[in-house]
Coordinates of C-alpha atoms and ligand atoms in Angstrom, one line a residue:
X288 CA -12.8 57.7 -6.1
X289 CA -12.9 57.9 -2.3
X290 CA -12.0 61.1 -0.6
X291 CA -9.0 59.6 1.2
X292 CA -7.5 58.7 -2.1
X293 CA -7.4 62.4 -2.9
X294 CA -6.4 63.7 0.5
X295 CA -3.6 61.3 1.2
X296 CA -1.4 62.3 -1.8
X297 CA -2.1 65.9 -1.0
X298 CA -0.8 65.4 2.5
X299 CA 2.2 63.6 1.2
X300 CA 2.9 66.5 -1.1
X301 CA 2.5 69.2 1.5
X302 CA 4.2 67.5 4.5
X303 CA 7.8 68.0 3.4
X304 CA 7.0 71.6 2.7
X305 CA 5.6 72.1 6.2
X306 CA 8.6 70.3 7.7
X307 CA 11.0 72.5 5.8
X308 CA 9.2 75.6 7.1
X309 CA 9.5 74.4 10.6
X310 CA 13.3 74.2 10.4
X311 CA 14.6 77.6 11.6
X312 CA 16.4 79.6 9.0
X313 CA 20.2 79.4 9.2
X314 CA 21.2 81.8 11.9
X315 CA 24.2 83.9 12.2
X316 CA 26.8 82.5 14.5
X317 CA 27.3 84.3 17.8
X318 CA 29.0 87.6 18.0
X319 CA 31.9 88.2 20.3
X320 CA 29.6 89.7 22.9
X321 CA 28.0 86.2 23.2
X322 CA 31.2 84.6 24.5
X323 CA 30.5 83.6 28.1
X324 CA 33.0 85.1 30.6
X325 CA 33.9 81.6 31.8
X326 CA 34.8 80.5 28.3
X327 CA 36.8 83.6 27.7
X328 CA 38.8 83.0 30.9
X329 CA 39.5 79.4 30.2
X330 CA 43.3 78.7 30.1
X331 CA 44.8 76.9 27.2
X332 CA 45.7 73.4 28.4
X333 CA 47.8 72.7 25.2
X334 CA 51.3 74.1 25.0
X335 CA 52.1 75.8 21.8
X336 CA 54.8 73.2 20.9
X337 CA 55.9 72.6 17.3
X338 CA 53.8 69.3 17.6
X339 CA 50.7 71.3 18.4
X340 CA 51.3 73.7 15.6
X341 CA 52.0 70.8 13.2
X342 CA 48.7 69.0 14.2
X343 CA 46.7 72.2 13.6
X344 CA 48.3 72.8 10.2
X345 CA 46.2 70.0 8.7
X346 CA 43.0 71.5 10.0
X347 CA 44.0 75.0 9.0
X348 CA 44.5 73.8 5.4
X349 CA 41.2 71.9 5.3
X350 CA 38.9 74.2 7.2
X351 CA 40.3 77.7 7.6
X352 CA 42.7 78.6 4.8
X353 CA 39.9 79.0 2.2
X354 CA 38.8 82.1 4.1
X355 CA 41.7 83.2 6.2
X356 CA 44.4 82.4 3.6
X357 CA 47.2 79.9 3.9
X358 CA 49.3 82.5 5.7
X359 CA 46.5 83.8 7.8
X360 CA 46.4 87.2 5.9
X361 CA 42.6 86.9 5.5
X362 CA 42.8 86.7 1.7
X363 CA 41.4 83.2 1.1
X364 CA 39.5 82.4 -2.1
X365 CA 36.2 81.9 -0.3
X366 CA 36.6 85.1 1.6
X367 CA 37.1 86.9 -1.7
X368 CA 34.1 85.3 -3.3
X369 CA 31.8 86.0 -0.4
X370 CA 33.2 89.4 0.1
X371 CA 33.9 88.7 3.7
X372 CA 35.8 91.0 6.0
X373 CA 38.5 88.8 7.4
X374 CA 41.1 90.2 9.7
X375 CA 44.8 89.7 9.0
X376 CA 46.2 87.3 11.6
X377 CA 49.8 87.9 10.4
X378 CA 49.5 91.3 12.0
X379 CA 50.3 90.8 15.6
X380 CA 47.8 93.6 16.6
X381 CA 44.8 91.7 15.3
X382 CA 44.4 89.2 18.1
X383 CA 46.3 90.9 20.9
X384 CA 43.1 91.7 22.8
X385 CA 41.7 88.2 22.5
X386 CA 42.2 85.6 25.2
X387 CA 43.0 82.0 24.2
X388 CA 39.6 81.1 25.7
X389 CA 37.9 83.5 23.3
X390 CA 39.7 82.2 20.3
X391 CA 38.8 78.7 21.3
X392 CA 35.2 79.7 21.6
X393 CA 35.2 81.5 18.3
X394 CA 36.7 78.5 16.5
X395 CA 34.4 76.0 18.2
X396 CA 31.1 78.0 17.8
X397 CA 31.8 80.2 14.8
X398 CA 31.6 84.0 14.7
X399 CA 29.4 86.1 12.5
X400 CA 30.1 84.9 8.9
X401 CA 32.5 82.3 10.1
X402 CA 31.1 78.7 10.4
X403 CA 31.6 76.8 13.6
X404 CA 34.3 74.0 13.7
X405 CA 32.0 72.3 16.1
X406 CA 32.5 68.5 16.6
X407 CA 34.8 68.3 13.5
X408 CA 37.8 68.6 15.7
X409 CA 38.6 67.2 19.1
X410 CA 38.9 69.6 22.0
X411 CA 42.7 69.3 22.0
X412 CA 42.8 70.0 18.2
X413 CA 40.6 73.0 18.8
X414 CA 43.3 74.3 21.2
X415 CA 45.9 73.4 18.6
X416 CA 44.1 75.7 16.2
X417 CA 44.3 78.5 18.8
X418 CA 48.0 78.0 19.0
X419 CA 48.3 77.9 15.3
X420 CA 46.4 81.2 14.8
X421 CA 48.7 82.8 17.4
X422 CA 51.7 81.4 15.6
X423 CA 50.7 83.2 12.4
X424 CA 51.3 86.6 14.0
X425 CA 54.5 85.5 15.7
X426 CA 56.0 84.5 12.4
X427 CA 55.5 87.9 10.9
X428 CA 56.9 89.5 14.1
X429 CA 59.9 87.3 13.8
X430 CA 60.6 88.3 10.2
X431 CA 60.0 92.0 11.0
X432 CA 62.6 91.9 13.7
X433 CA 65.2 90.6 11.2
X434 CA 67.1 93.3 9.5
Ligands
HEC1964 C1 33.7 80.9 5.6 C2 34.9 81.6 5.9 C3 35.7 81.2 7.1 C4 36.2 80.0 7.5 C5 36.1 78.7 6.8 C6 36.8 80.2 8.8 N1 36.7 81.5 9.2 FE1 37.5 82.4 10.8 N2 36.5 84.1 10.4 C7 35.8 84.4 9.3 C8 35.3 85.7 9.4 C9 34.4 86.4 8.3 C10 35.6 86.2 10.6 C11 35.1 87.5 11.3 C12 36.0 88.6 10.8 C13 37.2 88.6 11.5 O1 37.3 88.9 12.7 O2 38.3 88.4 10.8 C14 36.4 85.1 11.3 C15 37.0 85.3 12.5 C16 37.9 84.4 13.1 C17 38.5 84.6 14.3 C18 38.4 85.8 15.3 C19 39.1 86.9 14.8 C20 39.0 88.1 15.7 O3 39.1 89.2 15.2 O4 38.8 87.9 16.9 C21 39.4 83.5 14.5 C22 40.3 83.2 15.7 C23 39.2 82.6 13.4 N3 38.3 83.2 12.5 C24 39.8 81.4 13.2 C25 39.4 80.5 12.2 C26 39.9 79.1 12.2 C27 40.9 78.5 13.1 C28 39.2 78.5 11.2 C29 39.3 77.1 10.7 C30 39.0 76.1 11.7 C31 38.3 79.5 10.6 N4 38.5 80.7 11.2 C32 37.5 79.2 9.5 C33 35.7 83.5 8.2 C34 36.0 82.2 8.2

């Protein structure tokens, strides 16, 4: 048997393993400190209208509720399973120090254990989600004000 006949299958076997090793290990998404100042300062071009909130509700149910909970209380099933620390967005204190630009960046690029939304949503829909996240706290505040 010629040498090449032995070497070629060996290369074919090893090549995928080498390729897999070259792919970088999945990295943690950026921390809050990594948010560029420009991104943090960016104004929200989408008004928090009922239409915007309604558009975001669909994405919230598909991509966010499993961790953040349908109501935003941070008690989604996946968060429980993965033992993630997820803040309670129904508490109006949680996001009070975040700018809309920071929220946009976090949703787009992910944050620590949170996966990025990335290109799954359009830019406008990403802002809708910012509005939606804010609305979760407002709802609680509204109910709290009621006697
Ligand atoms: C795999 C679970 C998971 C999914 C899915 C997920 N998140 Fe998160 N999210 C987290 C975790 C964990 C954090 C970091 C802990 C925290 O701050 O609550 C976080 C943080 C955030 C923050 C920043 C909170 C802060 O304290 O500044 C926002 C805003 C946010 N998520 C919105 C969303 C939106 C909107 C979606 C859907 C598009 C989403 N998340 C999907 C787990 C998730």
